[in-house]
Amino acid sequence: MSDLEKTHSETPLKPLEWIRLELVPLLDSQVTEKLLYWNPNQGELVGEGAEEVLAWVQQAVSNGNLSGSTLSQFEITDPLHKPSELAAILAQYYWVIPQPVEAPGLVNSEVKNTLQ
């Protein structure tokens, strides 16, 4: 094992706390494409268009559940901390492409460079 490999194997990597959410509208959806950053540990959702998604989250929490053609009924209690609940809300409007990142605005290649 090389010195570089030993250094990387002995240094525990910090888990990535943010998730980059690329939101691609469903064909029948009247919403726009969005790029958001979500931290489920802190319950934060940021990015351009986050206000619209946060309004859907608030409405779903207020209703206590989601129901629709693809969901018979799904209980909603804390979608900013529970991935399955946020996914259920977003799935009504978008295809979601998630990617773990170190911080909002970073992509995987930038994260790899900061860890080396």
MMTF fields as JSON, N, C-alpha, C and O atoms, coordinates in Angstrom:
{
  "mmtfVersion": "1.0.0",
  "mmtfProducer": "UNKNOWN",
  "numBonds": 463,
  "numAtoms": 464,
  "numGroups": 116,
  "numChains": 1,
  "numModels": 1,
  "chainsPerModel": [1],
  "groupsPerChain": [116],
  "chainIdList": ["A"],
  "bondAtomList": [4, 2, 8, 6, 12, 10, 16, 14, 20, 18, 24, 22, 28, 26, 32, 30, 36, 34, 40, 38, 44, 42, 48, 46, 52, 50, 56, 54, 60, 58, 64, 62, 68, 66, 72, 70, 76, 74, 80, 78, 84, 82, 88, 86, 92, 90, 96, 94, 100, 98, 104, 102, 108, 106, 112, 110, 116, 114, 120, 118, 124, 122, 128, 126, 132, 130, 136, 134, 140, 138, 144, 142, 148, 146, 152, 150, 156, 154, 160, 158, 164, 162, 168, 166, 172, 170, 176, 174, 180, 178, 184, 182, 188, 186, 192, 190, 196, 194, 200, 198, 204, 202, 208, 206, 212, 210, 216, 214, 220, 218, 224, 222, 228, 226, 232, 230, 236, 234, 240, 238, 244, 242, 248, 246, 252, 250, 256, 254, 260, 258, 264, 262, 268, 266, 272, 270, 276, 274, 280, 278, 284, 282, 288, 286, 292, 290, 296, 294, 300, 298, 304, 302, 308, 306, 312, 310, 316, 314, 320, 318, 324, 322, 328, 326, 332, 330, 336, 334, 340, 338, 344, 342, 348, 346, 352, 350, 356, 354, 360, 358, 364, 362, 368, 366, 372, 370, 376, 374, 380, 378, 384, 382, 388, 386, 392, 390, 396, 394, 400, 398, 404, 402, 408, 406, 412, 410, 416, 414, 420, 418, 424, 422, 428, 426, 432, 430, 436, 434, 440, 438, 444, 442, 448, 446, 452, 450, 456, 454, 460, 458],
  "bondOrderList": [1, 1, 1, 1, 1, 1, 1, 1, 1, 1, 1, 1, 1, 1, 1, 1, 1, 1, 1, 1, 1, 1, 1, 1, 1, 1, 1, 1, 1, 1, 1, 1, 1, 1, 1, 1, 1, 1, 1, 1, 1, 1, 1, 1, 1, 1, 1, 1, 1, 1, 1, 1, 1, 1, 1, 1, 1, 1, 1, 1, 1, 1, 1, 1, 1, 1, 1, 1, 1, 1, 1, 1, 1, 1, 1, 1, 1, 1, 1, 1, 1, 1, 1, 1, 1, 1, 1, 1, 1, 1, 1, 1, 1, 1, 1, 1, 1, 1, 1, 1, 1, 1, 1, 1, 1, 1, 1, 1, 1, 1, 1, 1, 1, 1, 1],
  "groupList": [{"groupName": "MET", "atomNameList": ["N", "CA", "C", "O"], "elementList": ["N", "C", "C", "O"], "formalChargeList": [0, 0, 0, 0], "bondAtomList": [1, 0, 2, 1, 3, 2], "bondOrderList": [1, 1, 2], "singleLetterCode": "M", "chemCompType": "L-PEPTIDE LINKING"}, {"groupName": "SER", "atomNameList": ["N", "CA", "C", "O"], "elementList": ["N", "C", "C", "O"], "formalChargeList": [0, 0, 0, 0], "bondAtomList": [1, 0, 2, 1, 3, 2], "bondOrderList": [1, 1, 2], "singleLetterCode": "S", "chemCompType": "L-PEPTIDE LINKING"}, {"groupName": "ASP", "atomNameList": ["N", "CA", "C", "O"], "elementList": ["N", "C", "C", "O"], "formalChargeList": [0, 0, 0, 0], "bondAtomList": [1, 0, 2, 1, 3, 2], "bondOrderList": [1, 1, 2], "singleLetterCode": "D", "chemCompType": "L-PEPTIDE LINKING"}, {"groupName": "LEU", "atomNameList": ["N", "CA", "C", "O"], "elementList": ["N", "C", "C", "O"], "formalChargeList": [0, 0, 0, 0], "bondAtomList": [1, 0, 2, 1, 3, 2], "bondOrderList": [1, 1, 2], "singleLetterCode": "L", "chemCompType": "L-PEPTIDE LINKING"}, {"groupName": "GLU", "atomNameList": ["N", "CA", "C", "O"], "elementList": ["N", "C", "C", "O"], "formalChargeList": [0, 0, 0, 0], "bondAtomList": [1, 0, 2, 1, 3, 2], "bondOrderList": [1, 1, 2], "singleLetterCode": "E", "chemCompType": "L-PEPTIDE LINKING"}, {"groupName": "LYS", "atomNameList": ["N", "CA", "C", "O"], "elementList": ["N", "C", "C", "O"], "formalChargeList": [0, 0, 0, 0], "bondAtomList": [1, 0, 2, 1, 3, 2], "bondOrderList": [1, 1, 2], "singleLetterCode": "K", "chemCompType": "L-PEPTIDE LINKING"}, {"groupName": "THR", "atomNameList": ["N", "CA", "C", "O"], "elementList": ["N", "C", "C", "O"], "formalChargeList": [0, 0, 0, 0], "bondAtomList": [1, 0, 2, 1, 3, 2], "bondOrderList": [1, 1, 2], "singleLetterCode": "T", "chemCompType": "L-PEPTIDE LINKING"}, {"groupName": "HIS", "atomNameList": ["N", "CA", "C", "O"], "elementList": ["N", "C", "C", "O"], "formalChargeList": [0, 0, 0, 0], "bondAtomList": [1, 0, 2, 1, 3, 2], "bondOrderList": [1, 1, 2], "singleLetterCode": "H", "chemCompType": "L-PEPTIDE LINKING"}, {"groupName": "PRO", "atomNameList": ["N", "CA", "C", "O"], "elementList": ["N", "C", "C", "O"], "formalChargeList": [0, 0, 0, 0], "bondAtomList": [1, 0, 2, 1, 3, 2], "bondOrderList": [1, 1, 2], "singleLetterCode": "P", "chemCompType": "L-PEPTIDE LINKING"}, {"groupName": "TRP", "atomNameList": ["N", "CA", "C", "O"], "elementList": ["N", "C", "C", "O"], "formalChargeList": [0, 0, 0, 0], "bondAtomList": [1, 0, 2, 1, 3, 2], "bondOrderList": [1, 1, 2], "singleLetterCode": "W", "chemCompType": "L-PEPTIDE LINKING"}, {"groupName": "ILE", "atomNameList": ["N", "CA", "C", "O"], "elementList": ["N", "C", "C", "O"], "formalChargeList": [0, 0, 0, 0], "bondAtomList": [1, 0, 2, 1, 3, 2], "bondOrderList": [1, 1, 2], "singleLetterCode": "I", "chemCompType": "L-PEPTIDE LINKING"}, {"groupName": "ARG", "atomNameList": ["N", "CA", "C", "O"], "elementList": ["N", "C", "C", "O"], "formalChargeList": [0, 0, 0, 0], "bondAtomList": [1, 0, 2, 1, 3, 2], "bondOrderList": [1, 1, 2], "singleLetterCode": "R", "chemCompType": "L-PEPTIDE LINKING"}, {"groupName": "VAL", "atomNameList": ["N", "CA", "C", "O"], "elementList": ["N", "C", "C", "O"], "formalChargeList": [0, 0, 0, 0], "bondAtomList": [1, 0, 2, 1, 3, 2], "bondOrderList": [1, 1, 2], "singleLetterCode": "V", "chemCompType": "L-PEPTIDE LINKING"}, {"groupName": "GLN", "atomNameList": ["N", "CA", "C", "O"], "elementList": ["N", "C", "C", "O"], "formalChargeList": [0, 0, 0, 0], "bondAtomList": [1, 0, 2, 1, 3, 2], "bondOrderList": [1, 1, 2], "singleLetterCode": "Q", "chemCompType": "L-PEPTIDE LINKING"}, {"groupName": "TYR", "atomNameList": ["N", "CA", "C", "O"], "elementList": ["N", "C", "C", "O"], "formalChargeList": [0, 0, 0, 0], "bondAtomList": [1, 0, 2, 1, 3, 2], "bondOrderList": [1, 1, 2], "singleLetterCode": "Y", "chemCompType": "L-PEPTIDE LINKING"}, {"groupName": "ASN", "atomNameList": ["N", "CA", "C", "O"], "elementList": ["N", "C", "C", "O"], "formalChargeList": [0, 0, 0, 0], "bondAtomList": [1, 0, 2, 1, 3, 2], "bondOrderList": [1, 1, 2], "singleLetterCode": "N", "chemCompType": "L-PEPTIDE LINKING"}, {"groupName": "GLY", "atomNameList": ["N", "CA", "C", "O"], "elementList": ["N", "C", "C", "O"], "formalChargeList": [0, 0, 0, 0], "bondAtomList": [1, 0, 2, 1, 3, 2], "bondOrderList": [1, 1, 2], "singleLetterCode": "G", "chemCompType": "PEPTIDE LINKING"}, {"groupName": "ALA", "atomNameList": ["N", "CA", "C", "O"], "elementList": ["N", "C", "C", "O"], "formalChargeList": [0, 0, 0, 0], "bondAtomList": [1, 0, 2, 1, 3, 2], "bondOrderList": [1, 1, 2], "singleLetterCode": "A", "chemCompType": "L-PEPTIDE LINKING"}, {"groupName": "PHE", "atomNameList": ["N", "CA", "C", "O"], "elementList": ["N", "C", "C", "O"], "formalChargeList": [0, 0, 0, 0], "bondAtomList": [1, 0, 2, 1, 3, 2], "bondOrderList": [1, 1, 2], "singleLetterCode": "F", "chemCompType": "L-PEPTIDE LINKING"}],
  "groupTypeList": [0, 1, 2, 3, 4, 5, 6, 7, 1, 4, 6, 8, 3, 5, 8, 3, 4, 9, 10, 11, 3, 4, 3, 12, 8, 3, 3, 2, 1, 13, 12, 6, 4, 5, 3, 3, 14, 9, 15, 8, 15, 13, 16, 4, 3, 12, 16, 4, 16, 17, 4, 4, 12, 3, 17, 9, 12, 13, 13, 17, 12, 1, 15, 16, 15, 3, 1, 16, 1, 6, 3, 1, 13, 18, 4, 10, 6, 2, 8, 3, 7, 5, 8, 1, 4, 3, 17, 17, 10, 3, 17, 13, 14, 14, 9, 12, 10, 8, 13, 8, 12, 4, 17, 8, 16, 3, 12, 15, 1, 4, 12, 5, 15, 6, 3, 13],
  "groupIdList": [1, 2, 3, 4, 5, 6, 7, 8, 9, 10, 11, 12, 13, 14, 15, 16, 17, 18, 19, 20, 21, 22, 23, 24, 25, 26, 27, 28, 29, 30, 31, 32, 33, 34, 35, 36, 37, 38, 39, 40, 41, 42, 43, 44, 45, 46, 47, 48, 49, 50, 51, 52, 53, 54, 55, 56, 57, 58, 59, 60, 61, 62, 63, 64, 65, 66, 67, 68, 69, 70, 71, 72, 73, 74, 75, 76, 77, 78, 79, 80, 81, 82, 83, 84, 85, 86, 87, 88, 89, 90, 91, 92, 93, 94, 95, 96, 97, 98, 99, 100, 101, 102, 103, 104, 105, 106, 107, 108, 109, 110, 111, 112, 113, 114, 115, 116],
  "secStructList": [7, 7, 2, 2, 2, 2, 2, 2, 2, 2, 1, 7, 7, 7, 7, 7, 7, 3, 3, 3, 3, 3, 3, 3, 3, 7, 6, 6, 7, 7, 7, 7, 7, 3, 3, 3, 3, 3, 3, 6, 6, 6, 6, 3, 3, 3, 3, 3, 6, 2, 2, 2, 2, 2, 2, 2, 2, 2, 2, 2, 2, 2, 2, 1, 3, 3, 7, 1, 1, 1, 7, 1, 7, 3, 3, 7, 1, 7, 6, 6, 6, 7, 2, 2, 2, 2, 2, 2, 2, 2, 6, 6, 6, 3, 3, 3, 3, 3, 3, 3, 3, 1, 1, 6, 6, 7, 7, 2, 2, 2, 2, 2, 2, 2, 2, 7],
  "xCoordList": [0.858, 0.0, 0.901, 1.842, 0.593, 1.409, 1.101, 0.102, 1.982, 1.767, 0.459, -0.254, 0.151, -1.078, -2.303, -3.26, -2.266, -3.374, -3.522, -4.645, -2.412, -2.463, -3.098, -3.933, -2.692, -3.246, -4.747, -5.483, -5.217, -6.651, -7.414, -8.559, -6.805, -7.515, -7.569, -8.489, -6.592, -6.562, -7.399, -7.816, -7.649, -8.419, -9.879, -10.22, -10.751, -12.157, -12.75, -12.524, -13.509, -14.137, -15.392, -16.168, -15.575, -16.76, -17.954, -17.86, -19.058, -20.212, -20.75, -20.721, -21.233, -21.79, -23.185, -24.024, -23.428, -24.691, -25.729, -26.916, -25.322, -26.25, -26.545, -25.722, -27.718, -28.11, -28.524, -29.414, -27.871, -28.229, -29.421, -29.345, -30.518, -31.724, -31.953, -32.336, -31.714, -32.05, -33.492, -33.789, -34.385, -35.805, -36.207, -36.177, -36.584, -36.979, -38.493, -38.99, -39.24, -40.702, -41.213, -40.667, -42.266, -42.955, -43.606, -43.858, -43.878, -44.428, -45.724, -45.93, -46.599, -47.899, -47.877, -48.923, -46.704, -46.566, -46.395, -45.781, -46.929, -46.832, -45.789, -45.898, -44.805, -43.771, -42.476, -42.326, -41.547, -40.261, -39.175, -39.287, -38.133, -36.98, -36.337, -36.286, -35.844, -35.225, -33.945, -33.775, -33.066, -31.869, -31.83, -31.585, -32.077, -32.145, -31.086, -30.518, -30.832, -29.914, -30.649, -31.253, -30.589, -31.368, -30.453, -29.63, -30.605, -29.885, -30.935, -31.557, -31.139, -32.175, -31.874, -32.803, -30.611, -30.273, -30.723, -31.21, -30.557, -30.921, -32.315, -32.838, -32.919, -34.238, -34.222, -35.176, -33.133, -32.985, -33.156, -32.68, -33.832, -33.982, -33.714, -34.423, -32.679, -32.289, -32.106, -31.937, -32.144, -31.923, -33.023, -34.019, -32.817, -33.798, -35.074, -35.048, -36.176, -37.445, -37.787, -38.814, -36.928, -37.185, -38.475, -39.138, -38.841, -40.06, -41.294, -42.166, -41.367, -42.513, -42.584, -43.654, -41.449, -41.401, -41.732, -42.459, -41.203, -41.499, -42.992, -43.534, -43.657, -45.105, -45.838, -46.806, -45.386, -45.988, -45.755, -46.64, -44.554, -44.222, -45.148, -45.716, -45.293, -46.145, -47.6, -48.262, -48.087, -49.456, -49.635, -50.641, -48.654, -48.733, -48.713, -49.451, -47.876, -47.816, -49.14, -49.659, -49.677, -50.956, -52.083, -52.937, -52.069, -53.076, -52.818, -53.75, -51.558, -51.19, -50.983, -50.539, -51.303, -51.101, -51.188, -51.619, -50.764, -50.907, -51.797, -51.736, -52.613, -53.374, -53.481, -53.566, -53.476, -53.538, -53.577, -53.703, -53.468, -53.59, -52.463, -52.7, -51.244, -50.135, -49.956, -49.285, -50.548, -50.441, -51.841, -52.71, -52.073, -53.385, -53.538, -54.51, -52.592, -52.507, -51.153, -50.714, -50.494, -49.154, -49.119, -49.363, -48.817, -48.76, -47.56, -46.45, -47.799, -46.743, -46.658, -47.626, -45.49, -45.305, -44.124, -44.205, -43.016, -41.808, -40.957, -39.868, -41.444, -40.749, -39.366, -38.582, -39.04, -37.696, -36.648, -35.45, -37.091, -36.183, -36.346, -35.475, -37.44, -37.719, -37.696, -38.602, -36.668, -36.52, -37.731, -38.09, -38.362, -39.501, -40.665, -41.391, -40.845, -41.935, -41.648, -42.537, -40.428, -40.09, -40.175, -40.642, -39.728, -39.8, -41.249, -41.537, -42.151, -43.564, -44.136, -44.916, -43.76, -44.242, -43.686, -44.436, -42.386, -41.75, -42.205, -42.288, -42.499, -42.889, -44.211, -44.525, -44.971, -46.211, -45.929, -46.777, -44.736, -44.419, -43.143, -43.002, -42.213, -40.874, -40.322, -40.728, -39.368, -38.392, -37.292, -36.883, -36.811, -35.794, -34.479, -34.427, -33.42, -32.082, -31.253, -30.782, -31.074, -30.315, -28.818, -28.415, -28.014, -26.567, -26.022, -26.166, -25.394, -24.798, -23.672, -22.848, -23.648, -22.59, -22.175, -22.885, -21.016, -20.498, -21.247, -21.482, -21.619, -22.284, -23.08, -22.806, -24.06, -24.804, -23.867, -22.933, -24.129, -23.328, -22.198, -21.633, -21.848, -20.766, -21.34, -22.472, -20.533, -20.88, -19.827, -18.805, -20.058, -19.166, -17.696, -16.844, -17.367, -15.955, -15.295, -14.119, -16.051, -15.5, -15.321, -14.363, -16.238, -16.131, -14.891, -14.156, -14.637, -13.466, -12.188, -11.257, -12.138, -10.944, -10.738, -9.597, -11.807, -11.656, -11.256, -10.723, -11.511, -11.175, -9.736, -9.226, -9.073, -7.713, -6.681, -5.484],
  "yCoordList": [-1.178, 0.0, 1.237, 1.337, 2.17, 3.388, 4.31, 4.133, 5.305, 6.283, 7.045, 7.338, 7.364, 8.095, 7.249, 7.754, 5.948, 5.052, 4.909, 4.88, 4.819, 4.711, 5.953, 5.858, 7.129, 8.388, 8.431, 8.797, 8.06, 8.108, 7.038, 7.265, 5.871, 4.818, 5.095, 4.637, 5.841, 6.153, 7.38, 7.544, 8.243, 9.462, 9.196, 9.009, 9.175, 8.926, 10.106, 11.266, 9.789, 10.839, 11.324, 10.533, 12.613, 13.224, 12.925, 13.131, 12.451, 12.177, 13.474, 14.536, 13.358, 14.52, 14.786, 13.886, 16.022, 16.359, 16.938, 16.942, 17.422, 18.061, 17.139, 16.302, 17.3, 16.552, 17.559, 18.382, 17.478, 18.314, 17.652, 16.482, 18.378, 17.846, 18.536, 19.704, 17.801, 18.315, 17.893, 16.699, 18.859, 18.582, 18.822, 19.95, 17.737, 17.789, 17.592, 16.554, 18.567, 18.464, 17.225, 16.823, 16.633, 15.549, 16.135, 17.338, 15.291, 15.781, 16.554, 17.555, 16.115, 16.774, 17.862, 18.402, 18.177, 19.158, 20.568, 20.746, 21.546, 22.944, 23.712, 24.928, 23.026, 23.656, 23.789, 23.192, 24.574, 24.778, 23.922, 23.502, 23.68, 22.927, 23.698, 24.928, 22.951, 23.585, 22.839, 21.662, 23.542, 22.943, 23.401, 24.572, 22.456, 22.773, 21.999, 21.03, 22.442, 21.762, 21.53, 22.444, 20.28, 19.879, 19.236, 18.382, 19.651, 19.044, 18.413, 19.112, 17.092, 16.443, 16.462, 16.414, 16.53, 16.588, 17.903, 17.931, 18.992, 20.312, 20.748, 21.75, 20.009, 20.372, 21.629, 22.407, 21.829, 23.022, 22.665, 21.625, 23.525, 23.398, 24.779, 25.738, 24.875, 26.161, 26.04, 24.947, 27.182, 27.231, 28.018, 28.398, 28.256, 29.006, 28.188, 27.08, 28.734, 28.023, 27.237, 26.561, 27.322, 26.587, 27.045, 26.254, 28.313, 28.839, 28.066, 27.761, 27.748, 27.002, 25.602, 25.148, 24.931, 23.584, 23.648, 22.795, 24.651, 24.793, 25.043, 24.611, 25.729, 25.929, 24.594, 24.342, 23.739, 22.402, 21.575, 20.847, 21.694, 20.98, 21.431, 20.605, 22.734, 23.285, 22.819, 22.46, 22.825, 22.393, 20.912, 20.526, 20.084, 18.654, 18.381, 17.522, 19.103, 18.942, 19.378, 18.727, 20.476, 20.979, 19.963, 19.763, 19.321, 18.292, 17.001, 16.253, 16.746, 15.53, 14.323, 13.274, 14.463, 13.353, 13.845, 14.964, 12.972, 13.207, 12.117, 10.976, 12.452, 11.426, 11.849, 13.039, 10.889, 11.193, 9.931, 8.833, 10.086, 8.932, 7.917, 6.713, 8.38, 7.444, 7.037, 6.047, 7.79, 7.485, 7.246, 8.107, 6.093, 5.899, 6.877, 7.631, 6.864, 7.874, 7.715, 6.601, 8.846, 8.842, 9.848, 11.035, 9.387, 10.275, 11.217, 10.793, 12.488, 13.507, 14.156, 14.752, 14.041, 14.625, 15.597, 16.636, 15.258, 16.085, 15.89, 15.32, 16.358, 16.074, 16.687, 16.208, 17.722, 18.29, 17.474, 17.708, 16.524, 15.617, 14.162, 13.336, 13.837, 12.455, 12.346, 12.839, 11.706, 11.616, 11.028, 11.512, 10.007, 9.392, 10.37, 10.346, 11.225, 12.197, 13.303, 13.686, 13.815, 14.837, 14.245, 14.903, 13.017, 12.349, 12.214, 12.41, 11.882, 11.747, 13.077, 13.113, 14.164, 15.494, 15.86, 16.271, 15.712, 16.095, 15.224, 15.707, 13.95, 13.017, 13.4, 12.888, 14.269, 14.739, 15.656, 15.806, 16.275, 17.282, 17.004, 17.471, 16.241, 16.138, 14.709, 13.837, 14.52, 13.451, 14.065, 15.199, 13.348, 13.889, 13.146, 11.917, 13.915, 13.34, 13.831, 14.969, 12.964, 13.376, 13.093, 12.152, 13.915, 13.705, 14.261, 15.456, 13.421, 13.939, 14.921, 14.677, 16.024, 17.027, 17.533, 17.356, 18.161, 18.684, 19.932, 20.13, 20.775, 22.035, 22.502, 22.069, 23.379, 23.92, 24.554, 25.274, 24.278, 24.836, 23.945, 24.191, 22.918, 22.014, 20.803, 20.392, 20.238, 18.977, 17.948, 18.304, 16.681, 15.601, 15.828, 15.56, 16.316, 16.496, 17.531, 17.404, 18.552, 19.56, 18.977, 19.317, 18.099, 17.465, 16.588, 16.618, 15.805, 14.937, 15.753, 15.337, 16.912, 17.754, 18.318, 18.508, 18.585, 19.142, 18.077, 18.402, 16.787, 15.709, 15.246, 14.537, 15.624, 15.144, 16.062, 15.8],
  "zCoordList": [0.0, 0.0, 0.0, 0.787, -0.893, -0.982, 0.197, 0.895, 0.41, 1.485, 1.282, 2.242, 0.02, -0.284, 0.08, 0.666, -0.275, 0.055, 1.565, 2.07, 2.294, 3.75, 4.358, 5.257, 3.856, 4.368, 4.168, 5.084, 2.971, 2.682, 3.446, 3.838, 3.668, 4.39, 5.89, 6.567, 6.419, 7.845, 8.188, 9.334, 7.206, 7.434, 7.099, 5.931, 8.114, 7.806, 7.036, 7.381, 5.991, 5.209, 5.909, 6.445, 5.897, 6.485, 5.567, 4.357, 6.116, 5.253, 4.638, 5.259, 3.42, 2.739, 3.287, 3.331, 3.705, 4.362, 3.42, 3.748, 2.276, 1.343, 0.173, -0.198, -0.397, -1.585, -2.648, -2.435, -3.78, -4.926, -5.597, -5.97, -5.757, -6.372, -7.709, -7.764, -8.775, -10.101, -10.359, -10.403, -10.529, -10.696, -12.143, -12.635, -12.816, -14.218, -14.28, -13.842, -14.817, -14.819, -15.552, -16.579, -15.006, -15.696, -16.947, -17.01, -17.939, -19.206, -19.04, -19.725, -18.151, -17.981, -16.902, -16.544, -16.393, -15.318, -15.892, -16.944, -15.207, -15.634, -14.812, -14.657, -14.299, -13.472, -14.263, -15.329, -13.737, -14.417, -13.774, -12.622, -14.542, -14.047, -12.895, -12.909, -11.888, -10.722, -10.34, -10.657, -9.663, -9.083, -7.636, -7.346, -6.73, -5.306, -4.542, -5.045, -3.318, -2.41, -1.107, -0.545, -0.629, 0.543, 1.579, 1.251, 2.819, 3.933, 4.847, 5.647, 4.735, 5.548, 7.044, 7.85, 7.435, 8.862, 9.485, 10.615, 8.738, 9.243, 8.79, 9.28, 7.863, 7.362, 6.504, 6.518, 5.753, 4.912, 3.443, 2.989, 2.711, 1.262, 0.676, 0.98, -0.173, -0.735, -2.239, -2.779, -2.898, -4.332, -5.016, -4.4, -6.316, -7.087, -7.245, -7.782, -6.779, -6.861, -5.61, -5.561, -4.593, -3.351, -2.686, -2.014, -2.864, -2.226, -2.669, -1.856, -3.973, -4.496, -3.88, -3.475, -3.815, -3.233, -1.745, -1.235, -1.048, 0.382, 0.613, 1.63, -0.306, -0.191, -0.334, 0.384, -1.252, -1.399, -0.139, 0.311, 0.426, 1.664, 2.791, 3.506, 2.942, 4.002, 3.824, 4.798, 2.588, 2.314, 2.657, 3.251, 2.28, 2.555, 4.062, 4.544, 4.803, 6.256, 6.87, 7.777, 6.375, 6.872, 6.644, 7.508, 5.46, 5.153, 5.929, 6.225, 6.254, 6.972, 6.082, 6.548, 4.79, 3.862, 2.423, 2.144, 1.529, 0.089, -0.446, 0.013, -1.403, -2.107, -3.553, -3.859, -4.428, -5.844, -6.658, -6.117, -7.97, -8.853, -8.655, -8.753, -8.378, -8.187, -6.723, -6.435, -5.806, -4.381, -3.84, -3.979, -3.225, -2.624, -1.463, -1.406, -0.553, 0.502, 1.178, 1.464, 1.431, 1.989, 3.12, 2.903, 4.329, 5.492, 5.383, 5.062, 5.652, 5.611, 6.984, 7.457, 7.627, 8.949, 9.003, 9.657, 8.309, 8.381, 7.125, 7.199, 5.972, 4.713, 4.559, 3.74, 5.309, 5.179, 5.931, 5.775, 6.741, 7.434, 6.981, 7.254, 6.299, 5.89, 4.364, 3.692, 3.822, 2.362, 1.635, 0.561, 2.188, 1.497, 1.369, 0.375, 2.364, 2.315, 1.299, 0.539, 1.279, 0.293, -1.114, -2.044, -1.26, -2.567, -3.038, -4.218, -2.131, -2.501, -2.973, -3.925, -2.321, -2.725, -4.099, -4.985, -4.275, -5.529, -6.701, -7.83, -6.446, -7.507, -8.173, -9.247, -7.569, -8.185, -9.373, -10.253, -9.406, -10.406, -11.204, -12.335, -10.612, -11.175, -11.198, -10.431, -12.128, -12.023, -11.167, -11.417, -10.177, -9.27, -9.487, -9.435, -9.732, -9.885, -8.697, -8.694, -7.679, -6.484, -6.632, -7.316, -5.985, -5.959, -4.653, -4.392, -3.818, -2.57, -2.882, -3.763, -2.155, -2.319, -0.936, 0.054, -0.906, 0.366, 0.82, 2.012, -0.151, 0.178, -1.035, -2.154, -0.832, -1.97, -2.998, -2.645, -4.255, -5.335, -5.804, -6.87, -5.046, -5.444, -6.163, -5.912, -7.067, -7.712, -7.326, -6.74, -7.643, -7.207, -7.529, -6.682, -8.729, -9.074, -8.165, -7.825, -7.775, -6.863, -5.467, -4.773, -5.048, -3.738, -3.696, -2.709, -4.746, -4.782, -4.642, -3.952, -5.294, -5.209, -3.806, -3.386, -3.082, -1.745, -0.731, 0.33, -1.05, -0.124, -0.282, 0.585, -1.358, -1.595, -1.003, -1.115]
}
